[in-house]
Amino acid sequence: MTTPQPLRVGMVGYAFMGAAHSHAWRTAPRFFDLPLAPELTAMAGRNEESVRAAAGKYGWASIETDWRRLIERDDIDLIDICTPGNTHAEIAIAALEAGKHVLCEKPLANSVEEAEKMTLVAKAAAERGVLSMCGFSYRRTPALALAKRMVDDGRLGEIRHVRAQYLQDWLSDAEAPLTWRLDKSKSGSGSLGDIGAHSIDAAQWITGLNITGVSALLETFVKERPVGGDFVGLGGHGGADGPRGPVTVDDAALFTARFEAKHDGGADAGSRATGASGPIGIFEATRFALGRKNAMRLELNGTKGSIAFDFEDMNSLQFYDSALEPDAGFRKIMVTEPSHPYAANWWPTGHGLGYEHGFTHQVVDLVTAIGAGEQPSPSFADALQVQKVLAAVEASADNASRWQNI
Amino acid sequence: MTTPQPLRVGMVGYAFMGAAHSHAWRTAPRFFDLPLAPELTAMAGRNEESVRAAAGKYGWASIETDWRRLIERDDIDLIDICTPGNTHAEIAIAALEAGKHVLCEKPLANSVEEAEKMTLVAKAAAERGVLSMCGFSYRRTPALALAKRMVDDGRLGEIRHVRAQYLQDWLSDAEAPLTWRLDKSKSGSGSLGDIGAHSIDAAQWITGLNITGVSALLETFVKERPVGGDFVGLGGHGGADGPRGPVTVDDAALFTARFEAKHDGGADAGSRATGASGPIGIFEATRFALGRKNAMRLELNGTKGSIAFDFEDMNSLQFYDSALEPDAGFRKIMVTEPSHPYAANWWPTGHGLGYEHGFTHQVVDLVTAIGAGEQPSPSFADALQVQKVLAAVEASADNASRWQNI
Amino acid sequence: MTTPQPLRVGMVGYAFMGAAHSHAWRTAPRFFDLPLAPELTAMAGRNEESVRAAAGKYGWASIETDWRRLIERDDIDLIDICTPGNTHAEIAIAALEAGKHVLCEKPLANSVEEAEKMTLVAKAAAERGVLSMCGFSYRRTPALALAKRMVDDGRLGEIRHVRAQYLQDWLSDAEAPLTWRLDKSKSGSGSLGDIGAHSIDAAQWITGLNITGVSALLETFVKERPVGGDFVGLGGHGGADGPRGPVTVDDAALFTARFEAKHDGGADAGSRATGASGPIGIFEATRFALGRKNAMRLELNGTKGSIAFDFEDMNSLQFYDSALEPDAGFRKIMVTEPSHPYAANWWPTGHGLGYEHGFTHQVVDLVTAIGAGEQPSPSFADALQVQKVLAAVEASADNASRWQNI
Amino acid sequence: MTTPQPLRVGMVGYAFMGAAHSHAWRTAPRFFDLPLAPELTAMAGRNEESVRAAAGKYGWASIETDWRRLIERDDIDLIDICTPGNTHAEIAIAALEAGKHVLCEKPLANSVEEAEKMTLVAKAAAERGVLSMCGFSYRRTPALALAKRMVDDGRLGEIRHVRAQYLQDWLSDAEAPLTWRLDKSKSGSGSLGDIGAHSIDAAQWITGLNITGVSALLETFVKERPVGGDFVGLGGHGGADGPRGPVTVDDAALFTARFEAKHDGGADAGSRATGASGPIGIFEATRFALGRKNAMRLELNGTKGSIAFDFEDMNSLQFYDSALEPDAGFRKIMVTEPSHPYAANWWPTGHGLGYEHGFTHQVVDLVTAIGAGEQPSPSFADALQVQKVLAAVEASADNASRWQNI
């Protein structure tokens, strides 16, 4: 067994996602056999003191205070982008053009235009062997990966219903402070892009079908919030008597959707045009569902079976198989058997995994694809399709919920 | 204790709802103290042989083969209408004008116009002491009655989200036969009116707020079905090779909604006009959610708490109380304590009730209201409001999901 | 179709069980085709005023103030015994010897000796066509009846583990009053006979195997309670300052058990003697499990599959089928399909039943057996076997938990 | 902020537990501020090739092929023992006497005698500042740590019932091979010591009360298994036609227990003698509960509240608070709020943890205790108490389940 070549990583950003990605880069090679050996070469951030502390904490060998320096360095093979969405396009394009592989956090960008540019650059880079991936990490939750396998294997038959909810409650308190996530210029949108984007990507990926149109309703329940305040983590509580600023993003996003029909051959165009033959979908994303902490839920109903998932019980997948009727029922599969996605490399049956394992699996799949010289999934093109759905949702909501084709 | 006066009932129809209502009339006085003593005086139906058999089975003292005879008879005080929706208006109006109290199955009618006429007649009758009620029996499920009490008591604060699903799967088989429920001329609509109507009524009743507008998507998955066939109950399986006919109703109905703002006083009109200050809602009704048998689900998220209900576990209500944070969590209240709605008249704590108890409680509440000379709930006016939402859903779906005010 | 002959019932007792049995006698013929037509002929109780009120409420045609009069009457075919356990033997023996069929509430008696006498009399009566049944009504819960069918069909393979809990909490309050259920002379035992007896019967019936030995621990947490007090239902709250009396029964019963080996033929005796080859069991019954209202739970693990049941969610049965591995999981079967026990006579799929339906089904099965001239199940002999287990549990608990063969 | 001093670790063993402990040593300092900086200095194992591969995989800087060398080395501060139970005593005693801190996997030893010796040595070492801990890692599951906090805070009142199950199914297949875990000379016992020990430790730790006596039943369902065979992980499948060897441990362990009364003062001895005033417990451990993968369950019922936990849903704790009656119910607390044990150092609310986090937390608590010069918990003395319960269970089972005091 020869020692694998190194894959030298430079990371931009060091907040919530920075911690998660750092753990993944450190941990993936300890549990999985990878074709390349990730090295935590450099971390970049604007504030030298903060980035130095973070790099020490998370195990990075060096720091930079300008992300452009990472791209200039010869000893870096991959750029991992963990910054807010308004910076993704510039960094990713520069990195790809400099011949660095890229892992970019989701959503890919804050607009369809940016995402389209990034996708073009990524396609060109891929032809030169420079690869890129967008970080829709929920695809690496074992239960959702099993769901995709089951759909691909035809165990649900033709999908009729897609039912997706992403429910959190950390903004339910009207005195929670006004952070960058509530500022449209930085975050692009609110619940819609932050969490709804995960539901959209998961639904399209698992069904293998794109959304072709939507009708939407957006709502902002709390229109002003305290600025400054004593903010820790996602939630927190602002100063009650201090100044307030406007919330410029959605607090909740609701939409109905149609998906393209299954790709059976040439006759597809017709049914796609009418939208009549694919599944229908209903989506909800909110950070005001009091009591729901991270309820990323997905339910699919097909002609042969159904699946249901809730991230609050992430180690299991509910499956209904109509072939077992009349003694059928949703069965709770613990997705920890050796044959289940990712499971054989961890613990014995029944010993569950946690949130961060999705990021570790993401690194595993990314490094495996780079080692094989193949396109990682999801590509920037996949992420662009999500971006188009986000834009259509906003357009419909701005136009009295009128149907918006994509 | 004096013996209560009789309340002599004449029932029209004897299928699924006829069996449920008969049981309720027989059982209510055995467990509850009623101001009037129901008597199962006469049952009407067109086929003499069938109605005679049903009357014997369910305990009715006499039969008629024309519902008009029930209304002519002096020995009948109340008409209980258990026929399809296209017959409700004629029977109910005739009964009320003849001075008979009326219990009318839901939906109240097959059109807003009919429902408006019925409501006018009902209001006029009420002034003469002749009372009427529409059979939205889910209001009498103890868990939903407790939900209403909690909302009324302010335990959820201001409601922000209404999330309603009514999921069944008995039409999932594309070979299930074409019955009257799939014929728009008889049933009015499909999932929307059959089961979605229950969700709409429950949501408006529990929040105390009317829906002011909707955006909708309707879908018919299976456009033709076998006619004739060997039909039993709701489901069944038609003849595979025989003739087929068109399904003329929706198989699934999805819609988003806005509710009026809370009634605080005079300033209400403004916020109602914009629709901005009330809860937002998301509704789904389908008979194609494979594996969901009678999942009538309702979740409300407010500023102080949340509730969640699923009829498949009908004896419990989930409640989240934010005052208990950080050790809060949805708690599963078994709605069988003596202080819970209807529970003290049944069994000890923890000994659950079933589907038909809703009908028994409906009789209890109706007879109690009649005894007191008060308007029963839901009134025809309440049911008319549901009818308006159904109509708006269809109008929006016919108009590219465009927002439809009510 | 000819009209069935009447089955004229005389009931002794009119409390909790009296209400449940009355409802069952009234309701069974409305939903099931019975070979005989039950009539609620007479109710007996010592207090004339009370029994008259109860008879009116529950629909009995006449009353008696001495149960012996019921047995003397020519117009009564069956005696339904709903009194405390210390009276069962006398009434049941007199009735059977007078040629009346008997339905006797559980536990059959307060001692093995009484139960043995009753069983002898019942066997002799059966030879004359006079039939008897003991009211272990949980056998008629559809989910448990389905469990038995699955075990009989071999879907679990050989059973290895029996895990039974019956958890309630209505005595958790140390100030709840001292009622007859806490007086050993009337009730025979506490949790053990009141609720543990149901678990024992269900476990033996579903596995088809008798318990052959036990090791037990009994505990009384609250040794004195207020006498008198304001008692309603099972729970309530006594007077804090008034006199107290001793609790003479167990508050909780815990025991381990061995079952006989499966009956495969002649070689059985050996393994039964050692007790080594049958399932092992673990049982708990308590009225002090705060928060558990009527958690009658049973789990069986076999060589091929497992089932799990909890009466607090009584309309479903959990089933694990190892043939579906590695994507197996406990599946929640809603026991409401037309092919499920008792379900076809009630409501459409997914519309659940309640506690009292077990009693209605008990009447259905009893009347069906009487109509066919066959032994109803459970027989007095089956109930005697339960009584022997109860006695062995007490004997082991009195002897430092030493193993007690049965 | 000064750089912490190193804590140089030497690990013995490199199988399942070796992987888990290695991950914990690497990860703990990345998420928690520790007073000492763990270093993965050396790993020991007998097979040089295997240990070299494992050390490379898991990140250890050097290897030894004799654990005694680890103890001799000056550059090692702590010995982490991850070998089978029959080797624990020799290694731990040698390490402690050489002045190395010790983390020893559970169960502490294979006999009470060994455990007593180890405890004596550990107490003597502690006086010299050399500290030791036994690896009952379930104490570090956040939900169980919260359970202990709630009990300590009096939120359950006096505990009456302890109900513990540890259910797995990986030996359910009678053809699974005969591994060292089924050989009493190496493993000490079967389900009892492997998994039952966790339940015993958790129950005693959370209640703060020791078990004072037990009555037990042990069973071996499959008495012979294939030797050799193609064994992977815990389960697997042996060769059907090859030779077989005897299983010398229990497959399942069932026991009832009494706990000491709450420590209120001097009068304690009396109630301990009678055993009457403490909680009663019921325990089950098995690897034959088909469908249960790692169901480590614990339920406590007190005079004021109850808790329930199942490791298959490890990120939540069910809590019943009787003060909320009559609208009480078990509420599902997601143990991911910043105020919950360990949670603030990980992810936002609702983003769950996995099995291995217990080991990371164990390292955190151990290093924190060493840094402070305080006794880590659980001490060897705590583990000795567990060992005494295991021995009493075996003694009772060997003596017809007769009560065995501890």
PDB file of C-alpha atoms in Angstrom, chain A residues 156 160-163 165 167 169 171-174 215-223 251-258 275-293 297 299-308 318 320-322 325 329-330 399-403, chain B residues 156 160-163 165 167 169 171-174 215-223 251-258 275-293 297 299-308 318 320-322 325 329-330 399-403:
ATOM      1  CA  LEU A 156     -41.223   3.871  -4.798  1.00  0.00           C
ATOM      2  CA  ARG A 160     -46.475  11.612  -7.265  1.00  0.00           C
ATOM      3  CA  HIS A 161     -46.020  13.770  -4.174  1.00  0.00           C
ATOM      4  CA  VAL A 162     -43.021  15.661  -2.806  1.00  0.00           C
ATOM      5  CA  ARG A 163     -43.621  17.183   0.617  1.00  0.00           C
ATOM      6  CA  GLN A 165     -40.560  21.186   5.258  1.00  0.00           C
ATOM      7  CA  LEU A 167     -38.698  24.096  10.222  1.00  0.00           C
ATOM      8  CA  ASP A 169     -37.500  28.369  15.511  1.00  0.00           C
ATOM      9  CA  LEU A 171     -35.943  33.693  15.094  1.00  0.00           C
ATOM     10  CA  SER A 172     -39.256  33.172  16.850  1.00  0.00           C
ATOM     11  CA  ASP A 173     -38.211  35.632  19.538  1.00  0.00           C
ATOM     12  CA  ALA A 174     -38.992  39.069  18.101  1.00  0.00           C
ATOM     13  CA  SER A 215     -46.259  29.491  -6.975  1.00  0.00           C
ATOM     14  CA  ALA A 216     -45.049  31.165  -3.795  1.00  0.00           C
ATOM     15  CA  LEU A 217     -45.860  33.201  -0.718  1.00  0.00           C
ATOM     16  CA  LEU A 218     -43.148  34.905   1.354  1.00  0.00           C
ATOM     17  CA  GLU A 219     -43.711  36.506   4.722  1.00  0.00           C
ATOM     18  CA  THR A 220     -41.692  38.585   7.161  1.00  0.00           C
ATOM     19  CA  PHE A 221     -43.310  38.331  10.577  1.00  0.00           C
ATOM     20  CA  VAL A 222     -40.931  40.597  12.460  1.00  0.00           C
ATOM     21  CA  LYS A 223     -40.148  43.628  10.381  1.00  0.00           C
ATOM     22  CA  ASP A 251     -38.955  34.932   7.622  1.00  0.00           C
ATOM     23  CA  ALA A 252     -40.936  32.151   5.975  1.00  0.00           C
ATOM     24  CA  ALA A 253     -41.299  30.826   2.450  1.00  0.00           C
ATOM     25  CA  LEU A 254     -44.189  28.648   1.243  1.00  0.00           C
ATOM     26  CA  PHE A 255     -44.527  27.361  -2.293  1.00  0.00           C
ATOM     27  CA  THR A 256     -46.148  24.741  -4.459  1.00  0.00           C
ATOM     28  CA  ALA A 257     -44.204  23.238  -7.341  1.00  0.00           C
ATOM     29  CA  ARG A 258     -44.295  20.980 -10.340  1.00  0.00           C
ATOM     30  CA  GLY A 275     -46.054  20.025 -16.415  1.00  0.00           C
ATOM     31  CA  ALA A 276     -48.875  17.560 -15.965  1.00  0.00           C
ATOM     32  CA  SER A 277     -47.066  14.290 -15.690  1.00  0.00           C
ATOM     33  CA  GLY A 278     -44.369  14.853 -13.125  1.00  0.00           C
ATOM     34  CA  PRO A 279     -44.777  14.948  -9.349  1.00  0.00           C
ATOM     35  CA  ILE A 280     -46.285  17.906  -7.553  1.00  0.00           C
ATOM     36  CA  GLY A 281     -44.526  19.408  -4.583  1.00  0.00           C
ATOM     37  CA  ILE A 282     -45.279  21.506  -1.529  1.00  0.00           C
ATOM     38  CA  PHE A 283     -42.459  23.302   0.287  1.00  0.00           C
ATOM     39  CA  GLU A 284     -42.173  25.288   3.476  1.00  0.00           C
ATOM     40  CA  ALA A 285     -39.153  26.904   5.089  1.00  0.00           C
ATOM     41  CA  THR A 286     -39.363  28.915   8.282  1.00  0.00           C
ATOM     42  CA  ARG A 287     -37.353  29.919  11.310  1.00  0.00           C
ATOM     43  CA  PHE A 288     -40.536  30.641  13.311  1.00  0.00           C
ATOM     44  CA  ALA A 289     -41.943  27.134  13.888  1.00  0.00           C
ATOM     45  CA  LEU A 290     -41.705  27.236  17.654  1.00  0.00           C
ATOM     46  CA  GLY A 291     -40.427  23.930  19.023  1.00  0.00           C
ATOM     47  CA  ARG A 292     -38.982  22.645  15.753  1.00  0.00           C
ATOM     48  CA  LYS A 293     -35.234  22.899  16.059  1.00  0.00           C
ATOM     49  CA  ARG A 297     -38.321  16.865   6.589  1.00  0.00           C
ATOM     50  CA  GLU A 299     -41.716  12.842   2.296  1.00  0.00           C
ATOM     51  CA  LEU A 300     -42.169  11.250  -1.101  1.00  0.00           C
ATOM     52  CA  ASN A 301     -45.227   9.245  -2.160  1.00  0.00           C
ATOM     53  CA  GLY A 302     -44.928   7.079  -5.230  1.00  0.00           C
ATOM     54  CA  THR A 303     -47.054   4.496  -6.962  1.00  0.00           C
ATOM     55  CA  LYS A 304     -45.333   1.619  -5.125  1.00  0.00           C
ATOM     56  CA  GLY A 305     -44.018   3.092  -1.912  1.00  0.00           C
ATOM     57  CA  SER A 306     -43.289   6.125   0.210  1.00  0.00           C
ATOM     58  CA  ILE A 307     -40.423   7.444   2.274  1.00  0.00           C
ATOM     59  CA  ALA A 308     -40.369   9.974   5.091  1.00  0.00           C
ATOM     60  CA  GLN A 318     -39.282   5.667   7.246  1.00  0.00           C
ATOM     61  CA  TYR A 320     -43.685   2.214   3.219  1.00  0.00           C
ATOM     62  CA  ASP A 321     -43.746  -0.665   0.767  1.00  0.00           C
ATOM     63  CA  SER A 322     -47.175  -1.271  -0.750  1.00  0.00           C
ATOM     64  CA  GLU A 325     -50.166  -4.701   2.163  1.00  0.00           C
ATOM     65  CA  GLY A 329     -46.862   0.241   7.467  1.00  0.00           C
ATOM     66  CA  PHE A 330     -44.126   2.814   7.594  1.00  0.00           C
ATOM     67  CA  ASN A 399     -46.454  38.776  -8.520  1.00  0.00           C
ATOM     68  CA  ALA A 400     -49.449  37.763  -6.428  1.00  0.00           C
ATOM     69  CA  SER A 401     -48.326  34.115  -6.290  1.00  0.00           C
ATOM     70  CA  ARG A 402     -48.783  33.744 -10.043  1.00  0.00           C
ATOM     71  CA  TRP A 403     -47.249  30.602 -11.498  1.00  0.00           C
TER      72      TRP A 403
ATOM     73  CA  LEU B 156     -49.956  29.726  21.932  1.00  0.00           C
ATOM     74  CA  ARG B 160     -48.063  32.711  12.903  1.00  0.00           C
ATOM     75  CA  HIS B 161     -48.156  29.403  11.045  1.00  0.00           C
ATOM     76  CA  VAL B 162     -51.012  27.054  10.178  1.00  0.00           C
ATOM     77  CA  ARG B 163     -49.866  23.783   8.627  1.00  0.00           C
ATOM     78  CA  GLN B 165     -52.407  18.078   5.805  1.00  0.00           C
ATOM     79  CA  LEU B 167     -53.421  12.502   3.696  1.00  0.00           C
ATOM     80  CA  ASP B 169     -54.138   6.652   0.085  1.00  0.00           C
ATOM     81  CA  LEU B 171     -57.172   6.050  -4.533  1.00  0.00           C
ATOM     82  CA  SER B 172     -53.472   5.351  -4.992  1.00  0.00           C
ATOM     83  CA  ASP B 173     -54.309   2.235  -6.979  1.00  0.00           C
ATOM     84  CA  ALA B 174     -54.977   3.450 -10.534  1.00  0.00           C
ATOM     85  CA  SER B 215     -53.135  30.447  -4.065  1.00  0.00           C
ATOM     86  CA  ALA B 216     -53.763  26.905  -5.248  1.00  0.00           C
ATOM     87  CA  LEU B 217     -52.682  23.965  -7.357  1.00  0.00           C
ATOM     88  CA  LEU B 218     -55.008  21.065  -8.131  1.00  0.00           C
ATOM     89  CA  GLU B 219     -53.925  17.815  -9.759  1.00  0.00           C
ATOM     90  CA  THR B 220     -55.634  14.713 -11.100  1.00  0.00           C
ATOM     91  CA  PHE B 221     -53.058  11.921 -11.254  1.00  0.00           C
ATOM     92  CA  VAL B 222     -55.309   9.216 -12.680  1.00  0.00           C
ATOM     93  CA  LYS B 223     -57.481  10.665 -15.372  1.00  0.00           C
ATOM     94  CA  ASP B 251     -56.971  13.905  -6.768  1.00  0.00           C
ATOM     95  CA  ALA B 252     -54.876  16.323  -4.766  1.00  0.00           C
ATOM     96  CA  ALA B 253     -55.235  19.935  -3.665  1.00  0.00           C
ATOM     97  CA  LEU B 254     -52.359  22.121  -2.470  1.00  0.00           C
ATOM     98  CA  PHE B 255     -52.741  25.717  -1.403  1.00  0.00           C
ATOM     99  CA  THR B 256     -51.173  28.525   0.552  1.00  0.00           C
ATOM    100  CA  ALA B 257     -53.380  30.887   2.507  1.00  0.00           C
ATOM    101  CA  ARG B 258     -53.560  34.024   4.576  1.00  0.00           C
ATOM    102  CA  GLY B 275     -53.394  40.456   4.781  1.00  0.00           C
ATOM    103  CA  ALA B 276     -50.031  41.078   6.344  1.00  0.00           C
ATOM    104  CA  SER B 277     -50.744  40.634   9.985  1.00  0.00           C
ATOM    105  CA  GLY B 278     -52.597  37.358  10.303  1.00  0.00           C
ATOM    106  CA  PRO B 279     -51.148  33.849  10.200  1.00  0.00           C
ATOM    107  CA  ILE B 280     -50.055  32.250   6.962  1.00  0.00           C
ATOM    108  CA  GLY B 281     -51.196  28.769   6.114  1.00  0.00           C
ATOM    109  CA  ILE B 282     -50.201  25.837   3.960  1.00  0.00           C
ATOM    110  CA  PHE B 283     -52.742  23.130   3.130  1.00  0.00           C
ATOM    111  CA  GLU B 284     -52.589  19.786   1.384  1.00  0.00           C
ATOM    112  CA  ALA B 285     -55.318  17.228   0.765  1.00  0.00           C
ATOM    113  CA  THR B 286     -54.741  14.014  -1.141  1.00  0.00           C
ATOM    114  CA  ARG B 287     -55.959  10.453  -1.441  1.00  0.00           C
ATOM    115  CA  PHE B 288     -52.648   9.360  -3.027  1.00  0.00           C
ATOM    116  CA  ALA B 289     -50.211   9.572  -0.097  1.00  0.00           C
ATOM    117  CA  LEU B 290     -49.340   5.898  -0.030  1.00  0.00           C
ATOM    118  CA  GLY B 291     -49.161   4.601   3.526  1.00  0.00           C
ATOM    119  CA  ARG B 292     -51.118   7.437   5.127  1.00  0.00           C
ATOM    120  CA  LYS B 293     -54.522   6.067   5.994  1.00  0.00           C
ATOM    121  CA  ARG B 297     -52.856  16.642  10.629  1.00  0.00           C
ATOM    122  CA  GLU B 299     -49.910  22.121  13.367  1.00  0.00           C
ATOM    123  CA  LEU B 300     -50.050  25.666  14.679  1.00  0.00           C
ATOM    124  CA  ASN B 301     -47.018  27.744  15.661  1.00  0.00           C
ATOM    125  CA  GLY B 302     -47.600  30.833  17.734  1.00  0.00           C
ATOM    126  CA  THR B 303     -45.451  33.358  19.538  1.00  0.00           C
ATOM    127  CA  LYS B 304     -45.678  31.437  22.828  1.00  0.00           C
ATOM    128  CA  GLY B 305     -46.321  27.851  21.881  1.00  0.00           C
ATOM    129  CA  SER B 306     -47.209  25.302  19.254  1.00  0.00           C
ATOM    130  CA  ILE B 307     -49.581  22.376  18.895  1.00  0.00           C
ATOM    131  CA  ALA B 308     -49.499  19.400  16.561  1.00  0.00           C
ATOM    132  CA  GLN B 318     -48.649  17.499  21.045  1.00  0.00           C
ATOM    133  CA  TYR B 320     -44.870  22.941  22.932  1.00  0.00           C
ATOM    134  CA  ASP B 321     -44.735  25.610  25.603  1.00  0.00           C
ATOM    135  CA  SER B 322     -41.891  28.068  25.123  1.00  0.00           C
ATOM    136  CA  GLU B 325     -37.332  26.513  27.550  1.00  0.00           C
ATOM    137  CA  GLY B 329     -40.146  19.998  23.945  1.00  0.00           C
ATOM    138  CA  PHE B 330     -43.335  18.838  22.316  1.00  0.00           C
ATOM    139  CA  ASN B 399     -56.010  30.982 -13.035  1.00  0.00           C
ATOM    140  CA  ALA B 400     -52.343  29.936 -12.902  1.00  0.00           C
ATOM    141  CA  SER B 401     -52.324  29.893  -9.094  1.00  0.00           C
ATOM    142  CA  ARG B 402     -52.937  33.630  -8.941  1.00  0.00           C
ATOM    143  CA  TRP B 403     -53.881  34.937  -5.501  1.00  0.00           C
TER     144      TRP B 403
END
